[in-house]
Coordinates of C-alpha atoms (C1' of nucleotides) and ligand atoms in Angstrom, one line a residue:
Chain A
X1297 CA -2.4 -12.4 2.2
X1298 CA 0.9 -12.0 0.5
X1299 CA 3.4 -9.0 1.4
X1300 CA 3.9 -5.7 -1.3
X1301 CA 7.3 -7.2 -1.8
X1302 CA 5.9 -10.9 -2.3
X1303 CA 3.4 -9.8 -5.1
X1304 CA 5.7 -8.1 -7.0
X1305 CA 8.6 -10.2 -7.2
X1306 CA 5.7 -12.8 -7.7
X1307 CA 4.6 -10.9 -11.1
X1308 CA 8.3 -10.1 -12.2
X1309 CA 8.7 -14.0 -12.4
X1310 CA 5.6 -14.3 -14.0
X1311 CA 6.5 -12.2 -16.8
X1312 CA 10.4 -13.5 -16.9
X1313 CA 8.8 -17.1 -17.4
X1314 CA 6.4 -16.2 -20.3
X1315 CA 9.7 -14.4 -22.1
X1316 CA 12.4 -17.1 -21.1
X1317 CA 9.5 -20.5 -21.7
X1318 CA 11.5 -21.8 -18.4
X1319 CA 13.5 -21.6 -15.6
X1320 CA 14.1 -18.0 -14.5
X1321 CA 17.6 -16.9 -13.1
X1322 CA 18.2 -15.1 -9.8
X1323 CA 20.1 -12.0 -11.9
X1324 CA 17.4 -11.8 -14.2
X1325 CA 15.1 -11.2 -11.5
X1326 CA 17.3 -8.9 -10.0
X1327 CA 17.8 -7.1 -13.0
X1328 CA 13.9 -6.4 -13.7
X1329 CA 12.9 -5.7 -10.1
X1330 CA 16.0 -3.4 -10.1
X1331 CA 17.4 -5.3 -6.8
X1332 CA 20.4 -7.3 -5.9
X1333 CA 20.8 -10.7 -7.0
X1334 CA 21.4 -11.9 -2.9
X1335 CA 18.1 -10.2 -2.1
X1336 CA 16.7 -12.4 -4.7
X1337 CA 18.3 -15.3 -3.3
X1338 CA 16.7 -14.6 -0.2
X1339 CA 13.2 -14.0 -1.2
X1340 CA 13.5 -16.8 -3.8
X1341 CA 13.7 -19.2 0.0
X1342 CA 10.6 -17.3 1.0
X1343 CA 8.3 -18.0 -1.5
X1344 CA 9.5 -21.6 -2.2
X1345 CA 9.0 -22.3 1.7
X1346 CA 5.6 -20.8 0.7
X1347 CA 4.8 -22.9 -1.6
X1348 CA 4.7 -20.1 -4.6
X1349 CA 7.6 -21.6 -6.4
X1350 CA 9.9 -23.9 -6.9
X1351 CA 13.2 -23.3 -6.2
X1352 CA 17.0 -25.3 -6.6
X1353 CA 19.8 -23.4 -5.6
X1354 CA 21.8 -22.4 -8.8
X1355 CA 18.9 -24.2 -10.7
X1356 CA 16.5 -20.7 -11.1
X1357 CA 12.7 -20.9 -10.1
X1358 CA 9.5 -21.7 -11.6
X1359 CA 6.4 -20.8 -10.3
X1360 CA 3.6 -23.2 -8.8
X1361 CA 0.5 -23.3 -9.8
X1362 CA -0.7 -21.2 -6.7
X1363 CA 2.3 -18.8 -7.6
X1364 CA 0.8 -18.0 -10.7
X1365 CA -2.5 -17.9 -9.9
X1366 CA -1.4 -15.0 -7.4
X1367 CA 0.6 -13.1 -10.0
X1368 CA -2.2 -13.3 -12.5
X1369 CA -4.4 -12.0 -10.0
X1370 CA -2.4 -9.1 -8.7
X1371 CA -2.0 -8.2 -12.8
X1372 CA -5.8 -8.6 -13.5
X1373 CA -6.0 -5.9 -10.6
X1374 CA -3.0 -4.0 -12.5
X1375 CA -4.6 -4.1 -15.9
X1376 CA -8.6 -3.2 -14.3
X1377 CA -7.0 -0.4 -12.3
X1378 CA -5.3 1.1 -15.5
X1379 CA -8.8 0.9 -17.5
X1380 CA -10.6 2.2 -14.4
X1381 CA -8.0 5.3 -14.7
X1382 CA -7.9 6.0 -18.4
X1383 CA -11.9 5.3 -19.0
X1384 CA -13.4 6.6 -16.0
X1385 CA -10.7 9.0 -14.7
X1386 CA -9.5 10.6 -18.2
X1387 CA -6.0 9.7 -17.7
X1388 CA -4.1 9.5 -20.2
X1389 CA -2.5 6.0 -21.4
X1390 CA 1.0 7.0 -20.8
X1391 CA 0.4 8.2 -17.0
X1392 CA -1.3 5.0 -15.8
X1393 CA 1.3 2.4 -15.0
X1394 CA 3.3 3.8 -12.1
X1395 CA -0.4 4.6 -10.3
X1396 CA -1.6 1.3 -10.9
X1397 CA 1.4 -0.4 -9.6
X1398 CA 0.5 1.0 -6.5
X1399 CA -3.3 0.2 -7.0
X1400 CA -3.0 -3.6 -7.5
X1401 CA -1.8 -4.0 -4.0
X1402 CA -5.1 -3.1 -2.5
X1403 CA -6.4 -6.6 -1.1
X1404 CA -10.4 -7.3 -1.4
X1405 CA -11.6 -9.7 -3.9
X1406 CA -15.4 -8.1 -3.6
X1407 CA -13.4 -4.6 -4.7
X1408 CA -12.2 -6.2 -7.7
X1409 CA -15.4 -7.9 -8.9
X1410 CA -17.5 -4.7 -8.4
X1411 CA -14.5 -2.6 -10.2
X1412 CA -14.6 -5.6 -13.1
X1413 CA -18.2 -4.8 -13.0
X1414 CA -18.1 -1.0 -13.1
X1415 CA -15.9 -1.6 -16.1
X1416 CA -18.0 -3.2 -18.3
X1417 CA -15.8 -6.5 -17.7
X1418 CA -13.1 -5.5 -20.4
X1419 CA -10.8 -8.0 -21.8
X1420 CA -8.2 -5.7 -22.5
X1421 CA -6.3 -3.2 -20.3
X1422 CA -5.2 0.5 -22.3
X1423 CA -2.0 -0.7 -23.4
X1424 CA -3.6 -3.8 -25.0
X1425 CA -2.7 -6.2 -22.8
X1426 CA -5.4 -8.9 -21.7
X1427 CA -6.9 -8.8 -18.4
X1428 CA -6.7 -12.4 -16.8
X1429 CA -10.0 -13.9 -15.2
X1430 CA -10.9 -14.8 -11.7
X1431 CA -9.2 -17.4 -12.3
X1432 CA -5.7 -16.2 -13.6
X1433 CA -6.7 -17.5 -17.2
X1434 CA -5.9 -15.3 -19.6
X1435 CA -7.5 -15.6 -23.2
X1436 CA -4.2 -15.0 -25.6
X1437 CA -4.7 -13.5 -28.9
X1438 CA -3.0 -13.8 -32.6
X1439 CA -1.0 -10.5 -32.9
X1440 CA 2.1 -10.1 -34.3
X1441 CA 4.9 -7.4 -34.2
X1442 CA 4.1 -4.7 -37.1
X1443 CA 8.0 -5.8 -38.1
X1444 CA 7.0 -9.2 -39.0
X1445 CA 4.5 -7.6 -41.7
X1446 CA 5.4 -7.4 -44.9
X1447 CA 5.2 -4.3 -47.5
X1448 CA 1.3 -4.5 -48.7
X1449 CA 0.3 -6.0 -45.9
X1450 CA -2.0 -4.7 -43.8
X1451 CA -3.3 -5.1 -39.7
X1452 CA -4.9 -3.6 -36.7
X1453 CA -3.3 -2.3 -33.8
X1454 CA -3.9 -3.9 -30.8
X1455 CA -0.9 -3.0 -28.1
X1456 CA 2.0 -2.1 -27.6
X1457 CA 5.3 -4.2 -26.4
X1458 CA 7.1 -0.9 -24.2
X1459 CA 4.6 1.5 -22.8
X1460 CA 7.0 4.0 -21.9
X1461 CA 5.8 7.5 -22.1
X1462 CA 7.9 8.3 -24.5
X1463 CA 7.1 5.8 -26.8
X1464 CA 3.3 6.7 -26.3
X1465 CA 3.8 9.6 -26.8
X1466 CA 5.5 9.2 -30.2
X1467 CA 2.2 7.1 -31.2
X1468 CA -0.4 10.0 -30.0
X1469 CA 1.8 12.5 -32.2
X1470 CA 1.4 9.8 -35.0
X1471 CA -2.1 9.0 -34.5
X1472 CA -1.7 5.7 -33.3
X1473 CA -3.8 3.7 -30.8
X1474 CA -5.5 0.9 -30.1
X1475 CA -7.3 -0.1 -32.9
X1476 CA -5.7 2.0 -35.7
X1477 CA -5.3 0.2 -38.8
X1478 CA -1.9 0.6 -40.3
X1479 CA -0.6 -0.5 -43.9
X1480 CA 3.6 -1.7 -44.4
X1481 CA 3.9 0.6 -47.7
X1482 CA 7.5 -0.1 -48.0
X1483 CA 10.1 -2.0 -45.7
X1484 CA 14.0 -1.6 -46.2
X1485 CA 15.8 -4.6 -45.4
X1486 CA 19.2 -3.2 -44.6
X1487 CA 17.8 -1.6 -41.1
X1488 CA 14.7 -2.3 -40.9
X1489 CA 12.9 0.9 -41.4
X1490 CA 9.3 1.0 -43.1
X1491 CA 7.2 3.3 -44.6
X1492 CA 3.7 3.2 -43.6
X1493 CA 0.4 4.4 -44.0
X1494 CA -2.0 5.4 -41.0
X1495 CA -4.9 7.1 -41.6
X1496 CA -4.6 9.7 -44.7
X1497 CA -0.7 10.1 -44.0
X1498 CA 1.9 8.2 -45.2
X1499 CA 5.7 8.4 -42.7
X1500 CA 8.8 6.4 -41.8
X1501 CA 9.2 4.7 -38.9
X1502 CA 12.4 3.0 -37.4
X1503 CA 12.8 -0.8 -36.9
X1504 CA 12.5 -0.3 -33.0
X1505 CA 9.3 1.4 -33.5
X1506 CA 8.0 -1.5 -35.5
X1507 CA 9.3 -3.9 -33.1
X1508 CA 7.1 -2.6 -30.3
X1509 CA 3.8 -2.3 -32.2
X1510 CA 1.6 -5.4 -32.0
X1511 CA -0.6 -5.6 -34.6
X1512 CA -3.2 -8.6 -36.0
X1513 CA -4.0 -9.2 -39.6
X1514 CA -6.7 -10.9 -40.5
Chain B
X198 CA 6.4 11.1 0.7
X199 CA 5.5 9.2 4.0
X200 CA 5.7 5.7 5.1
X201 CA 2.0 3.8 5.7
X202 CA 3.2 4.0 9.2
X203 CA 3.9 8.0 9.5
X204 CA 0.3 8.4 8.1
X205 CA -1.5 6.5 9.9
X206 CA -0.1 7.9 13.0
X207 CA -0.5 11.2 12.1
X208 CA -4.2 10.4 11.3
X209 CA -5.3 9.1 14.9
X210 CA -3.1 12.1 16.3
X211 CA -5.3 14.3 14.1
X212 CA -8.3 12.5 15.1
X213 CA -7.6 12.8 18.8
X214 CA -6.5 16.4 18.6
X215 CA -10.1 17.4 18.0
X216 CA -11.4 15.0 20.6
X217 CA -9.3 16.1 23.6
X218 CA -8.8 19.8 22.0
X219 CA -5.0 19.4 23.5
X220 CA -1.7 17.6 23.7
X221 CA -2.5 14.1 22.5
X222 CA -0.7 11.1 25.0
X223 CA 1.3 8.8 24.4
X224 CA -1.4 6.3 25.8
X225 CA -4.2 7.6 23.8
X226 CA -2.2 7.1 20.3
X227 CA -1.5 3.9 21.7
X228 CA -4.6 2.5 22.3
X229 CA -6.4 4.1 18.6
X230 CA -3.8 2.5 17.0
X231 CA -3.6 -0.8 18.8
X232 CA -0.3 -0.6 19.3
X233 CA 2.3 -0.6 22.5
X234 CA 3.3 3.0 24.0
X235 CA 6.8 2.2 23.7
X236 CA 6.1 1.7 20.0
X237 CA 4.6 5.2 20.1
X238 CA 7.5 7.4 21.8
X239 CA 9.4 6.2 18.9
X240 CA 7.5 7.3 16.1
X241 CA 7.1 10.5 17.8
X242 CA 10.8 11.3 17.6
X243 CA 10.9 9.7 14.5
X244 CA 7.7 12.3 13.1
X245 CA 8.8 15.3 15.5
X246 CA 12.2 14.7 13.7
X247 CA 10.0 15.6 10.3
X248 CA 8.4 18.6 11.9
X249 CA 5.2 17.0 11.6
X250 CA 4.8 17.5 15.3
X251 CA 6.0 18.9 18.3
X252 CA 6.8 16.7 21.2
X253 CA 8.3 16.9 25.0
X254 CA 9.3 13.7 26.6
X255 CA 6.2 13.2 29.1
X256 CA 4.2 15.9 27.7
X257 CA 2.0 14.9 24.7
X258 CA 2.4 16.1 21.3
X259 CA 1.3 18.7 18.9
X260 CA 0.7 18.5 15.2
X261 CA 2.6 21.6 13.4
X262 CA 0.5 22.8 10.3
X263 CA 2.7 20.5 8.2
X264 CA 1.7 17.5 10.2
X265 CA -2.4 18.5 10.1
X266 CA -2.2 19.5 7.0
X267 CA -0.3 15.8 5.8
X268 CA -3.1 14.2 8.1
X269 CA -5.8 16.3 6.2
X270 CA -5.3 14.8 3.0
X271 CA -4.8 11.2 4.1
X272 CA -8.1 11.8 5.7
X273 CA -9.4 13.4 2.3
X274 CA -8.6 10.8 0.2
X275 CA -9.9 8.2 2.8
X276 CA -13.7 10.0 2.6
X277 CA -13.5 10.0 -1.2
X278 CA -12.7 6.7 -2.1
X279 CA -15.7 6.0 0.2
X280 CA -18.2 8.2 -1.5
X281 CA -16.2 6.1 -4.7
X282 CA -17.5 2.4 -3.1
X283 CA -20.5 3.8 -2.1
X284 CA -21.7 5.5 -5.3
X285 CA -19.9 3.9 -8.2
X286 CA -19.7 0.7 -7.4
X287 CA -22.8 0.2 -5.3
X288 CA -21.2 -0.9 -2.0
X289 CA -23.2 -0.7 1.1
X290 CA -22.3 1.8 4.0
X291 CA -21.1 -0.7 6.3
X292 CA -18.7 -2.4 4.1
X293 CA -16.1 0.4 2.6
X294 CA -13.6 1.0 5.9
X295 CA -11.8 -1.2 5.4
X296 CA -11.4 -0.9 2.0
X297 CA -10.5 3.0 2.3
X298 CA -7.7 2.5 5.1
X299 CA -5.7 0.7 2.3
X300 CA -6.6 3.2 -0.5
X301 CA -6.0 6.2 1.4
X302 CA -2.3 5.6 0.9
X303 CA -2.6 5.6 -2.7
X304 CA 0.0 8.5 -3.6
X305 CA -0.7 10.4 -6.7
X306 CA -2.2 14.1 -6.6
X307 CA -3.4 13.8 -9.7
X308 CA -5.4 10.6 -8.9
X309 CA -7.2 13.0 -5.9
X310 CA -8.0 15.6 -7.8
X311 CA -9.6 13.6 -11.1
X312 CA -11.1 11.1 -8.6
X313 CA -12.8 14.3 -6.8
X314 CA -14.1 15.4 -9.8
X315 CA -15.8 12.2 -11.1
X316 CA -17.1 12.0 -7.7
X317 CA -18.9 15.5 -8.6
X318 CA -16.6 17.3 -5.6
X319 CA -18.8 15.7 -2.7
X320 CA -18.9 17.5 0.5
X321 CA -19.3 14.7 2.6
X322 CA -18.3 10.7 2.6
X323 CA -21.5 8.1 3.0
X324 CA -21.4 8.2 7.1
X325 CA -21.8 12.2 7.0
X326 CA -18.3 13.4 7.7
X327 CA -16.7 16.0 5.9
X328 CA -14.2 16.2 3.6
X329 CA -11.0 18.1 3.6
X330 CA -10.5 19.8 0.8
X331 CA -7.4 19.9 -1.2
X332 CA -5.4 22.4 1.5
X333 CA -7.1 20.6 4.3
X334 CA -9.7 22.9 5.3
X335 CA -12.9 21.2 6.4
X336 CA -15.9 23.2 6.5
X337 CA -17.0 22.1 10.0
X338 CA -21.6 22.0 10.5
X339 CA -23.9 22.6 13.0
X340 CA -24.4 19.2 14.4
X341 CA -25.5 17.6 17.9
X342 CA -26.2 14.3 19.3
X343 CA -29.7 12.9 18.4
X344 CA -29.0 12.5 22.6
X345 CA -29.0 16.0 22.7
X346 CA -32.4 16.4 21.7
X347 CA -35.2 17.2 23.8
X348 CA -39.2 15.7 23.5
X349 CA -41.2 17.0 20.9
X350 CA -38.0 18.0 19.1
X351 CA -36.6 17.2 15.2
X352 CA -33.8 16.7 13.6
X353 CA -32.4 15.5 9.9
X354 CA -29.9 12.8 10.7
X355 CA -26.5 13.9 8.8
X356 CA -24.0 11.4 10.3
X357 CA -23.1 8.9 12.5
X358 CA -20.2 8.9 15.5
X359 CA -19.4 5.3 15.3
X360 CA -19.5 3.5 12.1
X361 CA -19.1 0.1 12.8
X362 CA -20.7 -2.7 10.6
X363 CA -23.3 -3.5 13.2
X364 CA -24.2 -0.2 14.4
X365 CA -24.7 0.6 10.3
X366 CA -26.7 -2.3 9.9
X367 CA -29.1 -1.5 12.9
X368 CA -29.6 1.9 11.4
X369 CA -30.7 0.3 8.1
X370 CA -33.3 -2.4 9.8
X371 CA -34.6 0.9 11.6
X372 CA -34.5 2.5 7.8
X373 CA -32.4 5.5 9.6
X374 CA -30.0 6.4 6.5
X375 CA -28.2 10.3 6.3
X376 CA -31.1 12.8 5.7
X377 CA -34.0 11.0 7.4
X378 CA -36.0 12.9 9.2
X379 CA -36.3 12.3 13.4
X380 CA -38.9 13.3 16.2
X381 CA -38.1 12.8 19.7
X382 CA -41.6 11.5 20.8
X383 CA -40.5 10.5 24.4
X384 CA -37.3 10.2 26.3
X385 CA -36.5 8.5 29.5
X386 CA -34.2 11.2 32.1
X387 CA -33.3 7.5 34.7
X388 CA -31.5 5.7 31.2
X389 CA -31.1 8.2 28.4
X390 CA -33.6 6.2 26.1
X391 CA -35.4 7.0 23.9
X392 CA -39.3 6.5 21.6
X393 CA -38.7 8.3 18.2
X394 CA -40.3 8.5 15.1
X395 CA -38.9 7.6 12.0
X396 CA -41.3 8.1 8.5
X397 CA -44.7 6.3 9.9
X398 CA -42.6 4.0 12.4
X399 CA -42.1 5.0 16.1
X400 CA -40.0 2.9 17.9
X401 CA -37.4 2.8 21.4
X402 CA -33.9 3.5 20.8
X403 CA -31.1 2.8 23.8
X404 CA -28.8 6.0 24.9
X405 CA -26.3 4.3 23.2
X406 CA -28.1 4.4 19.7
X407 CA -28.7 8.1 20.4
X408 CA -25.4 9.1 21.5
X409 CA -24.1 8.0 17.9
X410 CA -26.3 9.6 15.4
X411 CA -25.7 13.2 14.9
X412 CA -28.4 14.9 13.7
X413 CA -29.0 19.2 12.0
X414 CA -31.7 20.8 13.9
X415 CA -32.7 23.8 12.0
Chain C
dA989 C1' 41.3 -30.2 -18.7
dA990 C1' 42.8 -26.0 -16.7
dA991 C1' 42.1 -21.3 -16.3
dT992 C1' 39.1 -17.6 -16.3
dA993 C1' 34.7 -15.3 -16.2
dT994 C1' 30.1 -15.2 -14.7
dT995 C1' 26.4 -16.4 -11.7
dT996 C1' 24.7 -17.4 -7.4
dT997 C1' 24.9 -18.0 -2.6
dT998 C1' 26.5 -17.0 2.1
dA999 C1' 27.7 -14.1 6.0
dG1000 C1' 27.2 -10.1 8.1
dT1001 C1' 25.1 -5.3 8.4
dC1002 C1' 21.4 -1.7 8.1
dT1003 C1' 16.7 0.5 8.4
dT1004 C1' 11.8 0.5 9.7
dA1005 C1' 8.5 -0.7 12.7
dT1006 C1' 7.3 -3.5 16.1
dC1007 C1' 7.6 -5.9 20.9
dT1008 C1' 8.8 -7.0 26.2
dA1009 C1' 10.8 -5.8 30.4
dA1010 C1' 12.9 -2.6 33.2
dA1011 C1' 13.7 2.2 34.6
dT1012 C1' 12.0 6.8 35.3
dA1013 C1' 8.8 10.7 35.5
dT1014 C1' 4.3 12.4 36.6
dT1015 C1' -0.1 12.4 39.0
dA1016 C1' -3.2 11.2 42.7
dG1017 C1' -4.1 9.7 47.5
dA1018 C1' -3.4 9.4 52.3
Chain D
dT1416 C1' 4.5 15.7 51.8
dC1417 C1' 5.4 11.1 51.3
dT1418 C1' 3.7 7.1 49.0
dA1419 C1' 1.4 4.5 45.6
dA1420 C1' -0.5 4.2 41.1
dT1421 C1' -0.2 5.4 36.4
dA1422 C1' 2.1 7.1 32.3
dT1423 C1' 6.1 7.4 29.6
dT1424 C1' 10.6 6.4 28.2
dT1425 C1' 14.7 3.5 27.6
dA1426 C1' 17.2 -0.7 26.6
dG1427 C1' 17.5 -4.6 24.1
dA1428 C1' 15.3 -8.0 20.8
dT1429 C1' 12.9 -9.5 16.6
dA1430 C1' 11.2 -9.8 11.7
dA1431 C1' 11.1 -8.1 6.9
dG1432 C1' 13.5 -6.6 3.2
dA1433 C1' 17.2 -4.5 1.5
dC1434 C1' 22.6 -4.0 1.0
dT1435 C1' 28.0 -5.1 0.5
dA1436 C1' 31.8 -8.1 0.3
dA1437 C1' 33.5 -12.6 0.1
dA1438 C1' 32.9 -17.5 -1.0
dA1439 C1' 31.3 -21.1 -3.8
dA1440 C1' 29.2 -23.1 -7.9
dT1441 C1' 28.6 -23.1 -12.8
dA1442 C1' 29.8 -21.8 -17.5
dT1443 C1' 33.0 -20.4 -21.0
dT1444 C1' 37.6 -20.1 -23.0
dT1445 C1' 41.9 -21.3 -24.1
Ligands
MN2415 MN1 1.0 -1.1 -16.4
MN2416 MN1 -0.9 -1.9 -19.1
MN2417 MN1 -13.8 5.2 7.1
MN2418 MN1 -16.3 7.5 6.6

DNA sequence: AAATATTTTTAGTCTTATCTAAATATTAGA
DNA sequence: TCTAATATTTAGATAAGACTAAAAATATTT
């Protein structure tokens, strides 16, 4: 249907929109699809002439409602692949991204059904993140970043904003994952460190490791 | 590593290699890929270039070990993602080509080898052929032609030449699947057909049915 | 409101993989 | 062996998707 190139600058303005609530720019799409602004210009023309967006010059893009059906489908096969990997397969959370990048490209919609099926039809993809439906709906949850917590307070996590390895891998050293509960012991204002509690022990973590950790309280 | 392209050329020039047990033409790669021979001569330079292959302007071309090796484990991971389709998620026979020919390009070692073991390390994909292993060795079987079978004789039907959806679905009305059991009960010399017996059934079969079940007489 | 800085677009080029049409080499027939 | 048929290569074109450098529009300062 749609070209490699198509779907993924198709999802890149998917997930500019949701962070910007608007019109995305050309460099910001050029900056996350780690391309030059004039070959955004030029596919921008593509996909409006497509219908998939809408597109002003000097104006940004939005999508269309066909446009983000498409991303939402090409990231429901992103997020299924990556549970299909780390459920079935035994990967590990941190090592699933790049192979499902390459995954969610694979066109047939009786594939993804029967995959969705395999899988027990999760609503969640390793990282957290929600897996939209059939039809690109995705069911958003109340979570919060564990920095908005305050000291006592207490919540579960349920993903994570970054999924670099490196950051994973600071959570499996910690014991953190999906579900962990975690309790804001202390918080210092001046950098935003905390002190928290996970499990039985008790450590400090930095303000940008707080700022990555979604977690919901009750 | 490769482009889509380079593999699926090197594929069909593996795949004609053991069918003409020779140089491969020009013409030949041409026509399995569906493709024009001009088309062809370049990618030849283009892959002799890569010492994937050998090639001489008029005279055919060669795979080096590289190149069969390369081809190999395309063709690998093809035949496991089938047994994949077929086994995990329940997809019939006739239905996971297609599917393959876009998975096959999936690059990721690791996803090979972790796929081969969920899959139990299966010898064979669901129409009988073999599969490479990981240093592309295939352990080639005694097989023949169900054609090749005289009256009176038996055979256990462990693949089939073609596998095209309606040749696959012919086998399944007849209830002919891998490892059923076949008796020649009659066969005509003037048109190559054939009466066999399948379980309690007994029914004709045309020289071209015959000529594209292989079958393991013991 | 100018001047300056930033963003975006345009113009022209490149690579990969394809094609058509014409030229050349090889093979087969008379 | 000469000729005709067939196979293969070359030359030149095209489309997708990227790039650089320059031009134009927009935004920010003074
Ligand atoms: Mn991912
Ligand atoms: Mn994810
Ligand atoms: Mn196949
Ligand atoms: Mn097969």
């Amino acid at each position: 249907m749609y070209s490699l190139a198509e779907e993924n600058y198709l999802k890149a303005i998917y997930h500019l929109e949701q962070e910007t609530k608007g019109e995305v720019s050309t460099n910001a799409i050029a900056e996350r699809m780690a391309t030059k602004p004039s070959s955004v210009t030029d596919m921008m023309r593509k996909l409006a002439d497509k219908k998939l967006l809408s597109y002003k010059r000097y104006k940004g893009v939005l999508l269309t409602s066909e446009g983000r059906k498409t991303a939402a489908n090409v990231i429901r096969k992103h997020r299924l692949w990556e549970v299909f990997l780390v459920e079935k397969l035994d990967f590990h959370w941190d090592e699933v991204h790049e192979i499902a990048e390459q995954l969610e490209h694979v066109q047939s919609e009786k594939l993804i059904a029967k995959l969705d099926q395999f899988l027990g039809n999760p609503d969640f993809d390793p990282h957290g993140d929600p897996i939209p439906d059939q039809h690109g709906n995705v069911k958003r949850t109340e979570k919060k970043l564990l920095s908005e917590l305050d000291k006592k307070q207490r919540g579960v996590c349920v993903g994570v904003k970054e999924s670099s390895s490196d950051f994973l891998q600071y959570l499996d050293k910690k014991k953190i994952t999906i579900g962990t509960k975690v309790t804001v012991l202390g918080k210092e204002f001046f950098d935003g460190s905390m002190v928290i509690q996970v499990g039985r022990d008790q450590f400090f973590i930095s303000k940008k490791i707080a700022e990555n950790l979604y977690v919901q309280t009750n």
